[in-house]
């Protein structure tokens, strides 16, 4: 499968199942919205998915738009919307006061990522607001395809971010405000996940996963019982082992150096 086709199919598949927000996601979204400056009148969210952010801003701005690669996801978006990719935004230069991009950059293959960053900068007049997972250990959620044996990240995360890497993300935009939130992780979690991976060679492929190499994807039924069991186990470990701060998210508001 070539790359653009893979991504279109992956996100259509991901959004074919309605996903409920976890309390962590809910908190991240509230914090992200709180970062939008007062003087914003026009807003674009790129990679808006099912509209979990942009729908909450409906009616608040003179101009608002959500863009996503997935038509299925856009079915849930209640604001004006456009189907498209981040590497080629269908807007003129400086079209929006703010461009928002949440939990998207970590998914982009290198060639798309480079273009997406430039495109966001091009269409933004004043601000860029992003959120990404904080210092994620990508190894932790690798899954192995039972068909072809190749490994990929459960959520297709391809890069890990920290404050340092975010500092020079854009050429003409500087960090204006930054907020890092760490979640609670049990001690020895890293070792635990390593051992788990080692023992469980055929790690199950969740329903929304799609092998980037052979296109394998499990049938609908296989998933939730497994995931519930795993969550129960992890919650138990969180109760019995000491906790430490790890992971979570980073929200960054960038401001155009010229404005
Ligand atoms: Zn495969």
XYZ file of C-alpha atoms and ligand atoms in Angstrom:
260
model
C 0.000 0.000 0.000
C 1.458 3.416 -0.780
C 1.698 5.954 2.033
C -1.230 8.305 1.281
C -3.577 5.361 0.682
C -2.474 3.744 3.906
C -3.178 6.878 5.909
C -6.561 7.470 4.328
C -7.585 3.896 5.032
C -6.152 3.924 8.549
C -8.052 7.035 9.590
C -11.276 5.969 7.936
C -11.001 2.766 9.915
C -10.139 4.551 13.155
C -13.196 6.757 12.851
C -15.542 3.957 11.862
C -15.811 3.226 15.597
C -17.139 5.975 17.805
C -14.581 6.675 20.505
C -15.558 8.077 23.875
C -13.208 10.603 25.438
C -11.270 9.460 28.488
C -11.074 11.857 31.490
C -7.431 12.513 30.474
C -8.448 13.481 26.940
C -11.240 15.648 28.310
C -8.796 17.500 30.552
C -6.285 17.963 27.709
C -8.983 19.415 25.442
C -10.137 21.885 28.119
C -6.553 22.993 28.703
C -5.985 23.373 24.958
C -9.068 25.552 24.488
C -7.991 27.698 27.446
C -4.786 28.484 25.498
C -6.609 30.229 22.615
C -5.832 33.972 22.928
C -8.614 36.551 23.299
C -7.755 38.450 20.127
C -8.433 35.478 17.831
C -11.265 36.007 15.333
C -10.615 33.264 12.801
C -9.599 29.701 13.575
C -8.554 26.615 11.633
C -8.071 23.213 13.196
C -6.012 20.835 11.068
C -6.392 17.100 11.712
C -9.587 17.924 13.626
C -10.760 14.278 13.609
C -14.323 13.929 14.834
C -14.473 17.586 15.898
C -13.846 17.004 19.578
C -12.204 20.445 19.829
C -13.637 22.476 16.981
C -17.270 21.548 17.799
C -16.885 23.163 21.217
C -15.849 26.428 19.549
C -18.797 26.551 17.175
C -20.275 30.041 16.920
C -17.455 31.646 18.913
C -15.448 33.020 15.983
C -16.150 35.004 12.854
C -14.557 32.268 10.824
C -13.943 28.687 11.853
C -12.991 25.563 9.935
C -12.022 21.963 10.633
C -9.821 20.015 8.220
C -9.239 16.270 8.284
C -8.113 13.485 5.966
C -11.030 11.241 7.005
C -14.516 11.758 5.605
C -15.922 9.477 8.282
C -14.428 11.691 10.988
C -15.759 14.829 9.297
C -19.307 13.419 9.542
C -19.153 14.338 13.239
C -17.801 17.861 12.683
C -20.452 20.539 13.183
C -18.522 23.604 11.952
C -17.571 24.407 8.347
C -15.174 21.648 7.271
C -12.824 20.580 4.508
C -11.461 17.162 3.608
C -7.735 17.486 3.001
C -4.204 16.725 4.112
C -1.837 18.774 6.238
C 0.884 18.769 3.626
C -1.203 20.811 1.231
C -3.635 23.096 3.035
C -6.260 24.492 0.651
C -6.031 28.053 2.039
C -4.224 31.254 1.096
C -1.296 32.612 3.136
C -2.264 34.201 6.489
C -5.878 33.004 6.233
C -6.509 32.408 9.946
C -5.508 34.177 13.184
C -4.782 30.790 14.716
C -4.057 27.311 13.383
C -4.644 24.490 15.872
C -3.139 21.023 15.547
C -3.684 18.613 18.422
C -2.352 15.079 18.827
C -1.529 14.951 15.133
C 2.154 15.818 14.595
C 3.333 12.620 16.304
C 1.485 10.595 13.642
C 2.980 12.136 10.538
C 5.569 10.335 8.393
C 8.705 12.455 7.996
C 7.978 13.781 4.502
C 4.436 14.855 5.466
C 5.609 16.252 8.813
C 8.110 18.632 7.233
C 5.519 19.985 4.814
C 2.756 20.157 7.451
C 4.859 22.350 9.737
C 5.553 24.762 6.866
C 1.921 24.771 5.778
C 0.637 25.623 9.251
C 3.067 28.506 9.404
C 1.990 29.710 5.962
C -1.758 29.865 6.625
C -1.484 31.283 10.160
C -1.533 35.035 10.632
C -0.674 35.215 14.356
C -0.698 32.001 16.365
C -0.179 28.256 16.159
C -1.464 26.042 18.958
C -0.353 22.427 19.195
C -0.555 19.544 21.620
C 1.532 16.381 21.512
C 2.229 13.494 23.929
C 4.933 14.451 26.433
C 8.204 12.594 26.063
C 6.511 9.419 24.940
C 8.323 6.117 25.063
C 7.332 4.837 21.635
C 8.553 1.335 22.359
C 5.886 0.815 24.967
C 2.976 0.511 22.578
C 4.510 -1.382 19.722
C 2.379 -4.163 18.337
C 3.352 -7.022 16.076
C 1.289 -7.994 13.062
C 0.186 -11.645 13.307
C 0.164 -11.913 9.513
C 3.575 -10.584 8.502
C 5.373 -10.097 11.830
C 6.328 -6.459 11.331
C 6.095 -4.069 14.276
C 4.292 -0.768 14.396
C 3.029 1.621 17.049
C -0.520 0.958 18.238
C -1.598 4.541 17.487
C 0.834 5.005 14.601
C 2.976 7.412 16.618
C 6.188 7.971 14.698
C 7.939 10.583 16.801
C 8.334 11.589 20.412
C 8.393 15.227 21.578
C 9.839 17.109 24.502
C 10.152 20.829 25.250
C 13.538 21.018 23.597
C 12.317 19.514 20.320
C 9.334 21.852 20.279
C 11.358 25.022 20.775
C 12.484 25.322 17.156
C 9.576 23.598 15.486
C 8.616 26.644 13.398
C 10.837 29.075 11.559
C 8.981 32.329 12.197
C 6.969 31.427 15.295
C 8.239 31.421 18.865
C 6.892 29.747 22.000
C 4.513 32.157 23.728
C 3.019 29.822 26.363
C 3.684 26.208 27.259
C 2.026 23.731 29.625
C 3.227 20.240 30.434
C 1.096 17.685 32.191
C 2.497 14.382 33.424
C 0.270 11.463 34.239
C 0.795 8.910 36.973
C 2.699 5.828 35.986
C 3.527 2.892 38.229
C 7.161 2.235 39.083
C 8.928 -0.238 36.785
C 6.328 0.389 34.069
C 9.069 0.520 31.428
C 10.411 -2.893 32.432
C 6.894 -4.272 32.743
C 5.993 -3.311 29.178
C 9.299 -4.611 27.863
C 8.737 -8.022 29.451
C 5.143 -8.044 28.269
C 6.273 -7.418 24.711
C 8.923 -10.057 24.969
C 6.554 -12.762 26.244
C 3.579 -11.870 24.148
C 5.017 -12.269 20.683
C 1.670 -12.127 18.921
C 0.530 -9.006 20.691
C -3.045 -8.506 19.768
C -3.919 -6.077 17.094
C -6.750 -3.826 18.293
C -9.678 -3.434 16.002
C -8.615 0.012 14.840
C -5.077 -1.075 13.944
C -3.960 -1.657 10.405
C -0.625 -3.219 9.519
C 1.378 -0.619 7.549
C 3.120 -3.373 5.624
C 0.582 -6.045 4.659
C -2.679 -4.239 5.445
C -3.807 -6.852 7.982
C -6.583 -5.771 10.302
C -8.537 -7.944 12.748
C -12.255 -8.486 12.675
C -14.491 -6.367 14.864
C -15.088 -8.942 17.631
C -11.525 -9.554 18.705
C -10.952 -6.359 20.649
C -12.728 -5.042 23.723
C -12.580 -8.059 26.045
C -8.782 -8.099 25.661
C -8.378 -4.381 26.201
C -10.638 -4.354 29.264
C -8.641 -7.174 30.807
C -5.387 -5.323 30.151
C -6.725 -2.056 31.607
C -7.862 -3.921 34.732
C -4.373 -5.383 35.131
C -2.686 -2.009 34.700
C -5.093 -0.326 37.120
C -4.278 -3.001 39.693
C -0.529 -2.427 39.254
C -1.144 1.303 39.735
C -2.777 0.511 43.078
C -0.109 -1.814 44.424
C 3.080 -0.183 43.123
C 4.445 3.268 43.973
C 3.597 5.867 41.350
C 5.811 8.304 39.473
C 5.120 11.123 37.044
C 5.594 10.228 33.386
C 4.126 10.802 29.951
C 1.056 13.012 29.666
C 0.934 15.872 27.203
C 2.501 19.206 26.221
C 0.435 22.112 24.933
C 2.314 24.934 23.196
C 1.042 28.270 21.946
C 3.377 29.837 19.360
C 3.245 33.457 18.298
C 4.451 34.837 14.995
C 7.787 36.607 15.636
C 6.677 39.553 13.478
C 3.353 40.214 15.232
Zn 1.351 -7.222 8.497
